[in-house]
XYZ file of C-alpha atoms in Angstrom:
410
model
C 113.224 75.011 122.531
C 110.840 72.447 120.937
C 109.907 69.841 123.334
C 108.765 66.383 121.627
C 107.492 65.261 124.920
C 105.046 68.350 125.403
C 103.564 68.083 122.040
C 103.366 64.314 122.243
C 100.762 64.791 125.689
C 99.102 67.471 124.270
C 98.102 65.647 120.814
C 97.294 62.770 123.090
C 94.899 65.235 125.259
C 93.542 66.561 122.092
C 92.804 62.400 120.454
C 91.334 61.576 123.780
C 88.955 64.802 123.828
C 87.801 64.880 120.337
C 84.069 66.002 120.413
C 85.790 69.283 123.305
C 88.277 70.142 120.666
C 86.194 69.998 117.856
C 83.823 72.368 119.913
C 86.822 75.019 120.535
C 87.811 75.088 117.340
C 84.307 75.232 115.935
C 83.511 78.494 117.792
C 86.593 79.954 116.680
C 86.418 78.859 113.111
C 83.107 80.049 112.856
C 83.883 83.625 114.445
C 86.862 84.327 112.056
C 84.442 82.912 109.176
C 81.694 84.944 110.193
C 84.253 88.137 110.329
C 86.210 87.298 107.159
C 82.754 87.164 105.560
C 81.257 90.153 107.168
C 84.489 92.314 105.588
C 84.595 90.458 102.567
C 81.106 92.192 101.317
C 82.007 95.285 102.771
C 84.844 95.321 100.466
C 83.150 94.438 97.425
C 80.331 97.523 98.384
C 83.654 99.388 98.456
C 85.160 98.143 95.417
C 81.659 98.785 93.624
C 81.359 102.655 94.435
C 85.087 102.729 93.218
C 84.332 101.404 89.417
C 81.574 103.884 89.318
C 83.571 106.407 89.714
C 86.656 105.102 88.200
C 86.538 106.401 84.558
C 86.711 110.357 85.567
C 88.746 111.951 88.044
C 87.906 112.687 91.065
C 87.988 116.439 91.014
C 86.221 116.647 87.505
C 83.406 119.102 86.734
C 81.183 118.748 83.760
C 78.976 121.817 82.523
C 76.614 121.455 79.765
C 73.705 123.750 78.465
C 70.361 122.978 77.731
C 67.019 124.848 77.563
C 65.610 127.550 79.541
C 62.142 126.341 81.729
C 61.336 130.068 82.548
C 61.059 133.461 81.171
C 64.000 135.669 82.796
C 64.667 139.394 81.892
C 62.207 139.913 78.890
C 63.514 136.644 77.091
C 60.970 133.696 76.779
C 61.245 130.165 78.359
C 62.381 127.740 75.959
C 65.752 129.397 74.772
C 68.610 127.322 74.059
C 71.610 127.982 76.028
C 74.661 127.729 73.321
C 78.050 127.792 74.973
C 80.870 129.336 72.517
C 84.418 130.014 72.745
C 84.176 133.396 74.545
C 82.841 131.209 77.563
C 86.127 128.712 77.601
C 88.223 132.618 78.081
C 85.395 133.531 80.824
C 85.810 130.436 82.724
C 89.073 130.564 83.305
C 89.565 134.582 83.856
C 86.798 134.037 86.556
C 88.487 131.161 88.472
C 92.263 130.580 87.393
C 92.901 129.743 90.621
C 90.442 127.005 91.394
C 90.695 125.235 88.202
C 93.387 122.296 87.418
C 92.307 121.283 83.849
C 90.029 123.051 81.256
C 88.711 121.578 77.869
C 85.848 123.051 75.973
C 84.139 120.018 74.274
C 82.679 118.811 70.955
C 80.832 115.555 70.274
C 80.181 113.905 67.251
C 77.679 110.482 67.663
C 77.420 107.771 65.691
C 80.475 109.235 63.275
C 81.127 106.333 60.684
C 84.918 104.832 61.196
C 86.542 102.718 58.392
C 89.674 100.856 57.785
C 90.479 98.667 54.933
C 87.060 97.390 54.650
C 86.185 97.245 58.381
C 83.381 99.424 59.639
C 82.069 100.965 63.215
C 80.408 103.506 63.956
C 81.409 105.649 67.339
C 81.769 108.797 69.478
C 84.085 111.578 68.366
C 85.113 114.028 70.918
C 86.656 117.121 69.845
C 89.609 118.152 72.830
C 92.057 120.267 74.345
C 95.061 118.020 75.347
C 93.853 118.898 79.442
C 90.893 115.991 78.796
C 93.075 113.107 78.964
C 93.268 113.400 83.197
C 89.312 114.246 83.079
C 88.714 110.802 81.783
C 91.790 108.890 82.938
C 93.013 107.714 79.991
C 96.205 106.340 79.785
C 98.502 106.205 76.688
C 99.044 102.763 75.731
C 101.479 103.694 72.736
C 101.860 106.783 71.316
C 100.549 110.206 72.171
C 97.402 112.125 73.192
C 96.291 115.420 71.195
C 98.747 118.191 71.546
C 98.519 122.137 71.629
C 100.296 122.115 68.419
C 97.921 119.953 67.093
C 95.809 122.450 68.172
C 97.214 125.546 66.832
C 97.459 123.794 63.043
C 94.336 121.959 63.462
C 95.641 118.859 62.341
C 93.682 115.647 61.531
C 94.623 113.185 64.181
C 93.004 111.142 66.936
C 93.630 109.194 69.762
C 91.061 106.301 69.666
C 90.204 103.767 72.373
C 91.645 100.006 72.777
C 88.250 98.800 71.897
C 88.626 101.197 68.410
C 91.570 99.435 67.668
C 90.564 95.910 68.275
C 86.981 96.755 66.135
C 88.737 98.230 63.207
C 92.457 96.787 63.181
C 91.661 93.111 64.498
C 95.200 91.662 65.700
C 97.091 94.612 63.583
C 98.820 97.774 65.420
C 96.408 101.004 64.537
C 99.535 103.821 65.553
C 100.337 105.426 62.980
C 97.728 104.419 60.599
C 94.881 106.741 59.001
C 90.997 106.288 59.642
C 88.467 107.903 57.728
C 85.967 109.579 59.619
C 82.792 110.763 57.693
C 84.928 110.765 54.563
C 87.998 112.926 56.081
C 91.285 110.600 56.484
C 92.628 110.936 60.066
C 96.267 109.820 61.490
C 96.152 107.626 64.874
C 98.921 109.329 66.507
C 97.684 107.351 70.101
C 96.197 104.366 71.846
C 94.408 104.402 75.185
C 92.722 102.361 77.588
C 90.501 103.579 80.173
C 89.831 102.010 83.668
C 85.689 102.756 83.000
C 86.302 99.759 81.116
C 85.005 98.877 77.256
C 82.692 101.467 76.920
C 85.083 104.376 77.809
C 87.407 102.683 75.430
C 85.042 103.328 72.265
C 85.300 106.547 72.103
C 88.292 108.689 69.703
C 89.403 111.885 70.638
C 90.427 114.352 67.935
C 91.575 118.418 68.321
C 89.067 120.301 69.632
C 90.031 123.454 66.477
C 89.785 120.601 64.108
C 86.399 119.068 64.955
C 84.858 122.759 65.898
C 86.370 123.530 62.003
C 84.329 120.900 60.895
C 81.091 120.594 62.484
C 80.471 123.894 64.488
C 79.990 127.167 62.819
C 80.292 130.507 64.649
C 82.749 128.907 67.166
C 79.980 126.917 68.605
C 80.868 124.124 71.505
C 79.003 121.458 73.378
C 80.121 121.536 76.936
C 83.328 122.192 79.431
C 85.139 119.516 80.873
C 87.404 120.820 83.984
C 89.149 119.735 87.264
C 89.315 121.760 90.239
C 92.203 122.064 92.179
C 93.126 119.071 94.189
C 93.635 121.164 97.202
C 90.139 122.393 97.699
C 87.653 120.026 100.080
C 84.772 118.696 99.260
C 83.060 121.707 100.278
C 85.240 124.345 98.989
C 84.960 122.396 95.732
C 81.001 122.435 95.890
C 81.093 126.007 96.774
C 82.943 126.842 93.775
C 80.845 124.759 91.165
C 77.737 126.514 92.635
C 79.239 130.002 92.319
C 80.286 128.875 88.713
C 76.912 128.088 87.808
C 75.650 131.340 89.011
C 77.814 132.875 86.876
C 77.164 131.778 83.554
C 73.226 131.860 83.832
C 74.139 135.012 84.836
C 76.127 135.461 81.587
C 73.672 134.094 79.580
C 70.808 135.836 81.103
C 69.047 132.546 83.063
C 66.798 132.424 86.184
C 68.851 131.345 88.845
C 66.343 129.093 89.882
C 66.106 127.402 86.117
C 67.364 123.405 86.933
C 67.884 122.740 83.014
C 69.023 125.592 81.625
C 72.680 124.938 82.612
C 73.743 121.714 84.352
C 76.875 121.691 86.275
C 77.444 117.836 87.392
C 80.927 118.095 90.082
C 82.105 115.002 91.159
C 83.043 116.397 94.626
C 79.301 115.941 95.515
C 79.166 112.383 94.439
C 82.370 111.804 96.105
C 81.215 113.460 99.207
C 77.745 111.514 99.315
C 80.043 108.293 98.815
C 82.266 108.714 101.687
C 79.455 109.135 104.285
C 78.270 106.271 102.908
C 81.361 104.650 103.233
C 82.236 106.140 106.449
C 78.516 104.545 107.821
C 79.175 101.152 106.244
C 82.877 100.944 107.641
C 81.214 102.002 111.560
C 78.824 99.035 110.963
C 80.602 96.476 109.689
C 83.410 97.498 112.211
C 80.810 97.564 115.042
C 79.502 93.884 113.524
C 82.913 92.559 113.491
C 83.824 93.531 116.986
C 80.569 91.844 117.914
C 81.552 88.585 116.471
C 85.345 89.180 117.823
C 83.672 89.063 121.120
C 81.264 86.462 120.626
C 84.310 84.357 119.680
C 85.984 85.670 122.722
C 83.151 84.844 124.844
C 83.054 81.293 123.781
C 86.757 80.342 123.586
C 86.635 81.875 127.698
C 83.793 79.659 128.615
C 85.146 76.417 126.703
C 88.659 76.902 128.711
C 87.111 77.158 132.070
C 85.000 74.084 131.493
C 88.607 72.203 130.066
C 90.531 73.336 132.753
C 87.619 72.621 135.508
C 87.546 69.140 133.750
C 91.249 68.423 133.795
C 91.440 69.338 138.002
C 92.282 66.027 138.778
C 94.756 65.284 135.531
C 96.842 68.462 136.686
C 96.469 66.847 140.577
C 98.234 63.694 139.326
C 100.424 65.953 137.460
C 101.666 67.876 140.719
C 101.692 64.323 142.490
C 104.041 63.053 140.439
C 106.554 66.197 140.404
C 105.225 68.687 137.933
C 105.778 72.468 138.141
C 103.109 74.877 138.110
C 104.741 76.405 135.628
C 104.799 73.168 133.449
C 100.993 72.873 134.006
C 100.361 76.117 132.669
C 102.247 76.186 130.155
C 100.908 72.780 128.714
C 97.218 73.863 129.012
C 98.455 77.372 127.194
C 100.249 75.828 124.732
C 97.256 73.879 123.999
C 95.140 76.905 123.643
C 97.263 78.624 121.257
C 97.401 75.155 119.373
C 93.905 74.862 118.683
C 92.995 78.636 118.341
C 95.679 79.095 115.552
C 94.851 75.959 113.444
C 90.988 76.977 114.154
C 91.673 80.080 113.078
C 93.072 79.360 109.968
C 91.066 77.261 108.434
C 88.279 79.402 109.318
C 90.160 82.223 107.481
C 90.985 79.752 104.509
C 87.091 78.837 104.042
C 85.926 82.226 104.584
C 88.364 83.274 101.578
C 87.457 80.481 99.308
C 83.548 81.253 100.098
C 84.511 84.964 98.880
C 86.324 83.264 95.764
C 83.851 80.637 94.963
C 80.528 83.348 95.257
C 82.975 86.283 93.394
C 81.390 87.551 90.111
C 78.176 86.502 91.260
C 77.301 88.654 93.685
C 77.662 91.696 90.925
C 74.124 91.479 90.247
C 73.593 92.731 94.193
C 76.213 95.381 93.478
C 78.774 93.476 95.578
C 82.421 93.566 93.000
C 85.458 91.341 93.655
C 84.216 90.690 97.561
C 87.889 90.125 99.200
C 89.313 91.153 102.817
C 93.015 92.160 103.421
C 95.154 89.802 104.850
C 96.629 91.679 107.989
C 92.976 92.600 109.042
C 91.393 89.056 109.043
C 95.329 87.885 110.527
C 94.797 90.251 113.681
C 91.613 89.218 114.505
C 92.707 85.768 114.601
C 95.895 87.368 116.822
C 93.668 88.402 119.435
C 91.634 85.248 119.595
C 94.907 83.578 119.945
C 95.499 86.292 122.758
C 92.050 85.775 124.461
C 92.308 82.119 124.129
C 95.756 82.733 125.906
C 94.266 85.187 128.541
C 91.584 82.472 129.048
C 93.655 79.385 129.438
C 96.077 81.314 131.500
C 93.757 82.275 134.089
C 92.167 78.986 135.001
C 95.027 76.969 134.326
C 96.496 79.435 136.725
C 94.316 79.014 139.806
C 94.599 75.004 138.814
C 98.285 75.056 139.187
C 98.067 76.320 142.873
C 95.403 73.532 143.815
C 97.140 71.287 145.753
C 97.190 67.437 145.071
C 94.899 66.143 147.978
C 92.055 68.891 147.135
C 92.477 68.082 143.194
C 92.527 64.094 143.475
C 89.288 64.920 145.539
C 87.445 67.208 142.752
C 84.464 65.795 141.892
């Protein structure tokens, strides 16, 4: 029940104390500042490593050919490695199991895009319809490229948001033709891409069509695949290693050529990044505890000297008919009064300092620096709680003082 009384004494205590307040709250403020900060960056590290990786999935594996850097078999160093079609059917007769997606890959720079007097030039990637989950795209209207698009090699696209805004200003490109290098093309789709603009310049076409085109003697550029979700990190390192054995064997390579053929699998980066992240979470975790304490510390010390200083207060108190239960809860009360409001604001000014420094800290690879509520909320919880504990205990041993020894304290 809310007792007017109570609260009247203890804002009186608090406007005749003002400099012993202010030094509470101070420490407190300053710990969940200090902490709010402290997880703030570690965030932003966080949310940095995420955009890096955010315009492929996660389980993606890239394989691309390039030339040999040593003689192997009879055959000189200095061979090009040229991937065809027979390798998409050896892929995936070697390791149906372990692979989610598959796309062979063609790509096309600096292709020359028109519309109705509006020019660009960009990246054309011919695609099986399994590439859209390699690069995350998602379908803002219409469709991706299909199998049957596929099977009658038909000339359509799916271009980037950034494609559309270049070429069809405020105007809807769905459904519209494009000429590409001369050859008309129908936008049948409309994607955006969480890498952001660049990922968003680039139009995707079927991968019979563009191979029809460009590529003689079924001729490719590279695979695009994801493993299956179920492997770990490991198993999924093990089986792009075994992969690449494979095709240098197929293609006759030294096993210990670098160049030759290049399988990049995200597992490894992914794997790297979470020991990193697993590091950085122990430290700032260890950090924050440190400062929890440190906070703890303080608020302990400041209550023993209040309640040491009030002796004589809580003697007149128990002279004139309080309980000891009355005494202790006032000086609690009080505790949990200035803790909270300290607490808050520190919390409030930590998040506005996160605000206020925000895109600025980008150039020190820090993005969008922010801290989740509930975490910065339960550390001020349990400096509430220890500022509790540590009114509690003095206020405690005050309470059972009795009035001659406390009107004596000097």
């Amino acid at each position: 029940m809310f007792d007017l009384d109570r609260w009247q004494e203890i804002f009186q205590t608090i406007s005749k104390n003002k400099l012993r307040t202010a030094l509470s709250g101070f420490t407190i403020a300053f710990a969940i500042l200090l902490f709010t900060l402290l997880f703030g960056v570690g965030n932003g590290l966080k949310h940095t490593f995420e955009k890096q990786f955010a315009g492929d999935a996660q389980n993606s594996v890239y394989i691309r050919s390039g030339r040999t850097t040593k003689p192997y078999k009879g055959l000189q160093s200095g061979r090009r490695i040229q991937f065809r079609n027979d390798d998409s059917k050896f892929i995936n007769d070697k390791f149906n199991n372990d692979i989610q997606f598959f796309s062979p890959n063609i790509e096309r720079f600096n292709v020359q895009a028109s519309y109705k007097g509006e020019q660009n030039r960009y990246t054309v990637r011919g695609v099986y319809p399994d590439y859209q989950p390699l690069e995350s795209a998602v379908i803002q209207e219409g469709r991706f490229i299909s199998v049957i698009d596929l099977k009658e090699k038909a000339k359509v696209i799916a271009i980037g948001r950034m494609v559309e805004k270049d070429l069809f200003k405020n105007l809807n490109a769905y459904g519209k033709n494009i000429i590409l290098d001369g050859i008309s093309y129908k936008v049948v789709g409309v994607f955006n891409d969480p890498g952001g603009d660049n990922d968003e310049r680039f139009i995707y076409a079927p991968f019979t069509t563009i191979q029809g085109i460009y590529k003689p003697n079924d001729e490719l550029d590279r695979f695009g695949l994801t493993f299956n979700p179920k492997l770990t990190a490991d198993q999924a390192i093990s089986f792009s290693n075994l992969l690449t054995k494979v095709l240098k064997e197929k293609h006759k390579v030294d096993p210990r050529d670098q160049r030759a053929i290049r399988v990049q699998n995200y597992a490894e980066g992914t794997k790297n990044v979470q020991q990193f992240m697993f590091v950085l979470n122990v430290i700032i975790l260890f950090i924050g505890i440190g400062t929890l304490i440190a906070g703890i510390i303080g608020i302990s010390n400041i209550m023993v000297y209040i309640v040491k200083e009030r002796t004589k207060e809580i003697g007149i108190r128990k002279a004139l008919g309080a309980t000891p239960k009355s005494i202790v809860g006032m000086i609690m009360l009080e505790s949990i009064f200035v803790t909270a409001i300290a607490g808050y604001s520190g919390l409030m000014i930590g998040v506005f300092v996160l605000k206020a420094l925000g895109n600025s800290l980008e150039k020190y690879f820090i993005v969008n620096p922010s801290v989740e509520t509930y975490v910065v909320v339960g550390a001020t919880i349990i400096l509430i709680l220890a500022g509790t504990i540590a009114g509690y205990l003095p206020a405690k041993r005050a309470s059972r003082i009795k009035p001659i020894v406390a009107l004596n304290d000097e």
